[in-house]
Amino acid sequence: MHSLAGQVFLLELAIVVLLVAATLVALVVQARRDIMADARHRTLTAAQTFAHSPGIVPALNSANPTAVLEPPAEAARKAAGVDAIIVYGLNGITLTHSDPHQIGKRIIGPYAKAATGKPFTSTFQGSLGLSVISAVPVRGPDGSVVAIVAVPVTVEKVQHRLNMQLPVLFGGAAMALVVAAGGSGLASRRLRRQTHGLGPTEMTRMYEHHDAVLHAVREGVLIVGGDGRLLLANDEARRLLDLPADAERRDITQLGLDEDLAGLLASDRPATDEVYLAADRLLAVSKRLTAPHGPVSSVVTLRDTTELRALSGRAEVARGRLQSLYDAGLRIGTTLDVKRTAEELAEVAATRFADVVTVDLLDPVLRGEETSGAAAGITELRRSAVAGLDADHPLHPVRELIRFVPAHPVATAMTEGRPILVGDLSASDGWRAQQPEQARRILDHGIHSMLVVPLRARGVVLGVVEFWRAKGSGSFEDEDVSFAEELAARAAVSIDNARRYTREHAMAVTLQHSLLPHTLPEQSALDVAYRYLPAESGVGGDWFDVIPLSGTRVALVVGDVVGHGLHASATMGRLRTAVRNFAGLDMPVEELLGRLDELVAQIDAEEVAAEDGPGMITGATCQYAVYDPTSGRLAVATAGHPGPAVVRPDGTVDFPQLPVSPPLGLGAGLPVETAELTVPEGSRLVLYTDGLIEDRVRDLDLGLEALREALTGPSLTPEATCAAVVEAMLSTRPRDDIALLVARTHRLGPEQVAEWDVPRDPAAVAPVRTACARRLTEWGLEQVGFTAELVLSELLTNAIRYGAEPIAVRLLRTVPISSAAAGTLIFEVSDGSSTSPRLRLAKVTDEGGRGLFLVARFTERWGTRYTPTGKVIWAEQSLRHGATPETEGLGEILLGQWDDTAL
């Protein structure tokens, strides 16, 4: 019922119902009027007929008028179908009546008019309902009124006849309704088929769209029937095809169209954006068949692509340049190298924009230095890149310093800071004045046009890029300038970034090299080799160190500061210095890393609190190991760092399981755990940073396995081990720094160590001195016997006087591994006290207090280290000169010097 056909059906049915109802109402009203008229006419006729009937006057004049008139009156009543025929005398006495009880009664009624000789008819509401009565005078022979005949009848009695007709009326009305509904249904069904069940809104919108397609759409629309006749053409199609006014209903081949186009329109072949010529227009034609969605026909759309082709050509050029800029953004600046970035700019522009491209940069830019913002007066540039020419080109070669005359386009572009377009080089006097002979050779080579664009970044002139075009290519135009400027601007940013990186990288490398060890110290415990490989992306914070400790012990340190650049290098230097200072205090391994953790936490706090600082949180790891060649013990502690590898003399590789503490700065004051290992002599200790075992394509487990394979095998020297590991593990482009430290262990033999337990008795000093002199003789060191006995007696006397038992003396004879030096003689006196001696000024009147002065005077180093059971006072005497120190005037020297009284 929402469709147009359904609504039309309802409307027609409603109209029929209204018509039938109106007809019925009209018929009923008319019937009621006819009833009243019939009642009047019937009563009046019956009254007149009886009043004028023959013999009525004689009957009135008879002795018993009622007896004479009653029978004919009753017969007339029945014949007329009225209620009664009443005869009244002029005196109002009823002579005849249908009710015998009324005969002889006097009545009073509106009969005065009939008594005057005028008949009348009136309506009244009686006891039997609405009634009609007619009264007619009865005239005598002389014309006078002698009586009155009244004939009443009730309307109900007359209406009974109408009620018998009502079924016929309503039946006819129902039949009319049925016939009308059937006709409306048939009409609606046909209408529904023709309108496809659409509603009024859809029909209205369809016709609006139809009008829009015909008159407003700026695309030609044709509908061609299955027989090849044109059924519909909108205004745009008529304009594009120049169709005649009577084109519709004509065969498509008779409209004067191009043969190919007409053939397509008349065929049943679909098409999509096929281009056809219509007069001077290029039309893009698309065609679709309507079947099975409608009758056999086809719909054709036409688009004028004449102007679009011209616009699309310009748009294609613009799109190509945008694509070139996008590609340039991907290809320029892939490395942080100034020269390579200039080469990338030349290569990109030579393939997309120009035939030849040259890039000239200032020398400070190539060195990574800052340049002044002003470009005025700059006449010297160095050729940094050339692309697009063969080897025998006449242009200046790469790396050549070019001095431009002020009139040259390059000098003008640098001075004015804007692009300079030279459409015809042969007509440019300023360009030819630079080098006339070279200019002639360039023109002979076919180069005829040039565009110079300055390279500027952050307001600083870096150089220029020169675009050249040769024969076969059109000259540069104004439209090319904006593209060249955009390309140069993007490249300038990359060149400036590379310049700044070069400067920072050089500073960071200088700083890092100044902070890393330059040479390995002399010591007799380990044969050490190392490798430091900076990452390709920049200098990082990886570091290592080899620190000789007292008692021939050696500390190996490897650390890693997260990040790259100056901040990482500076932080690395601070940590390395702190480790050396802490190690100089002979701290235990775990205590040293605990102090280092506190230092990093303090650095972080200072960085965060600094308002003008970078506010960076330091991320650092460290591994600290101490090797004792007298026992072969290795104490190792690590803070977030990969553990070491131990290569045993038989070539097997082991990665000891070490307790790992959090990285430095994150320990939160927690104690650091230490692991102790016994390492066989000839083993190799391999310490490294995570850059060696981790990279983009290799995780930690694979890296450790690869390191194991590189280390497994026959025993190699530390130097050869470093070379083998680097060759096996190093990727082509390492993303992180790599620090590698390889140390081969040595042990001090029994012939190099002498030990004595000493009771706490001053008399025990002399036997120990005698035993020491005897051992020095065995070692061939008689020449240092006097000073050795003096130092040993002073240290031992100090321990006996101020220390606690047990007291022991150890004498070590060491020989450096990496040099032919004579080595050192080490004195160690241990006791059970935790107090340590210190130098202080001795007064002239003091009897003692000068023993430590003698120790400091005749040895190179001395100090104190604590042990779990007490302390060890040690001193080292160098055997480098092989002679006894000068002792003349020793008594005078001792007077007024330092005291060694214990704390």
Tab-separated table of N, CA and C in Angstrom, residues 373-378 406-421 452-456 459 461 463-464 485:
chain	number	residue	atom	x	y	z
A	373	GLY	N	77.327	32.471	8.714
A	373	GLY	CA	76.042	32.548	8.018
A	373	GLY	C	76.093	33.404	6.774
A	374	ALA	N	77.045	34.358	6.702
A	374	ALA	CA	77.111	35.249	5.548
A	374	ALA	C	77.807	34.556	4.389
A	375	ALA	N	77.202	34.698	3.196
A	375	ALA	CA	77.789	34.078	2.001
A	375	ALA	C	78.521	35.078	1.132
A	376	ALA	N	78.446	36.386	1.471
A	376	ALA	CA	79.106	37.401	0.664
A	376	ALA	C	80.615	37.202	0.714
A	377	GLY	N	81.241	37.318	-0.433
A	377	GLY	CA	82.687	37.190	-0.501
A	377	GLY	C	83.189	35.772	-0.638
A	378	ILE	N	82.308	34.763	-0.600
A	378	ILE	CA	82.751	33.379	-0.751
A	378	ILE	C	82.990	33.100	-2.226
A	406	PRO	N	83.424	36.938	-9.502
A	406	PRO	CA	82.183	37.499	-8.939
A	406	PRO	C	80.994	37.453	-9.884
A	407	ALA	N	81.233	37.483	-11.205
A	407	ALA	CA	80.114	37.501	-12.158
A	407	ALA	C	79.587	36.101	-12.469
A	408	HIS	N	80.241	35.084	-11.987
A	408	HIS	CA	79.812	33.713	-12.276
A	408	HIS	C	78.465	33.440	-11.603
A	409	PRO	N	77.578	32.680	-12.235
A	409	PRO	CA	76.279	32.383	-11.608
A	409	PRO	C	76.405	31.744	-10.237
A	410	VAL	N	77.446	30.932	-10.010
A	410	VAL	CA	77.619	30.316	-8.701
A	410	VAL	C	77.902	31.379	-7.643
A	411	ALA	N	78.801	32.318	-7.951
A	411	ALA	CA	79.103	33.393	-7.012
A	411	ALA	C	77.876	34.244	-6.750
A	412	THR	N	77.095	34.508	-7.785
A	412	THR	CA	75.874	35.296	-7.604
A	412	THR	C	74.872	34.577	-6.714
A	413	ALA	N	74.704	33.268	-6.937
A	413	ALA	CA	73.777	32.490	-6.115
A	413	ALA	C	74.227	32.460	-4.660
A	414	MET	N	75.535	32.332	-4.431
A	414	MET	CA	76.045	32.314	-3.059
A	414	MET	C	75.858	33.667	-2.392
A	415	THR	N	76.119	34.741	-3.125
A	415	THR	CA	76.032	36.081	-2.543
A	415	THR	C	74.594	36.479	-2.258
A	416	GLU	N	73.704	36.253	-3.226
A	416	GLU	CA	72.316	36.688	-3.087
A	416	GLU	C	71.436	35.647	-2.419
A	417	GLY	N	71.916	34.426	-2.266
A	417	GLY	CA	71.136	33.387	-1.600
A	417	GLY	C	69.888	32.982	-2.343
A	418	ARG	N	69.916	32.997	-3.667
A	418	ARG	CA	68.746	32.620	-4.466
A	418	ARG	C	69.198	31.818	-5.674
A	419	PRO	N	68.266	31.052	-6.297
A	419	PRO	CA	68.630	30.279	-7.486
A	419	PRO	C	68.929	31.192	-8.677
A	420	ILE	N	69.837	30.750	-9.496
A	420	ILE	CA	70.191	31.471	-10.719
A	420	ILE	C	69.939	30.528	-11.892
A	421	LEU	N	69.060	30.958	-12.800
A	421	LEU	CA	68.708	30.158	-13.978
A	421	LEU	C	69.392	30.745	-15.199
A	452	VAL	N	71.590	26.975	-10.933
A	452	VAL	CA	72.416	26.964	-9.722
A	452	VAL	C	71.519	27.264	-8.529
A	453	VAL	N	71.569	26.398	-7.510
A	453	VAL	CA	70.755	26.574	-6.302
A	453	VAL	C	71.676	26.496	-5.095
A	454	PRO	N	71.676	27.517	-4.221
A	454	PRO	CA	72.519	27.441	-3.014
A	454	PRO	C	71.980	26.406	-2.027
A	455	LEU	N	72.899	25.776	-1.314
A	455	LEU	CA	72.551	24.822	-0.260
A	455	LEU	C	72.618	25.551	1.075
A	456	ARG	N	71.448	25.756	1.691
A	456	ARG	CA	71.369	26.491	2.948
A	456	ARG	C	70.631	25.640	3.972
A	459	GLY	N	70.078	28.712	8.151
A	459	GLY	CA	70.606	30.033	7.848
A	459	GLY	C	72.065	30.070	7.470
A	461	VAL	N	75.149	28.960	4.774
A	461	VAL	CA	75.428	28.517	3.416
A	461	VAL	C	76.461	27.402	3.472
A	463	GLY	N	77.124	25.455	0.435
A	463	GLY	CA	77.677	25.292	-0.897
A	463	GLY	C	76.589	25.494	-1.930
A	464	VAL	N	76.777	24.933	-3.119
A	464	VAL	CA	75.792	25.054	-4.190
A	464	VAL	C	75.662	23.701	-4.879
A	485	GLU	N	64.776	24.023	-5.900
A	485	GLU	CA	64.927	24.587	-4.557
A	485	GLU	C	64.510	23.577	-3.484
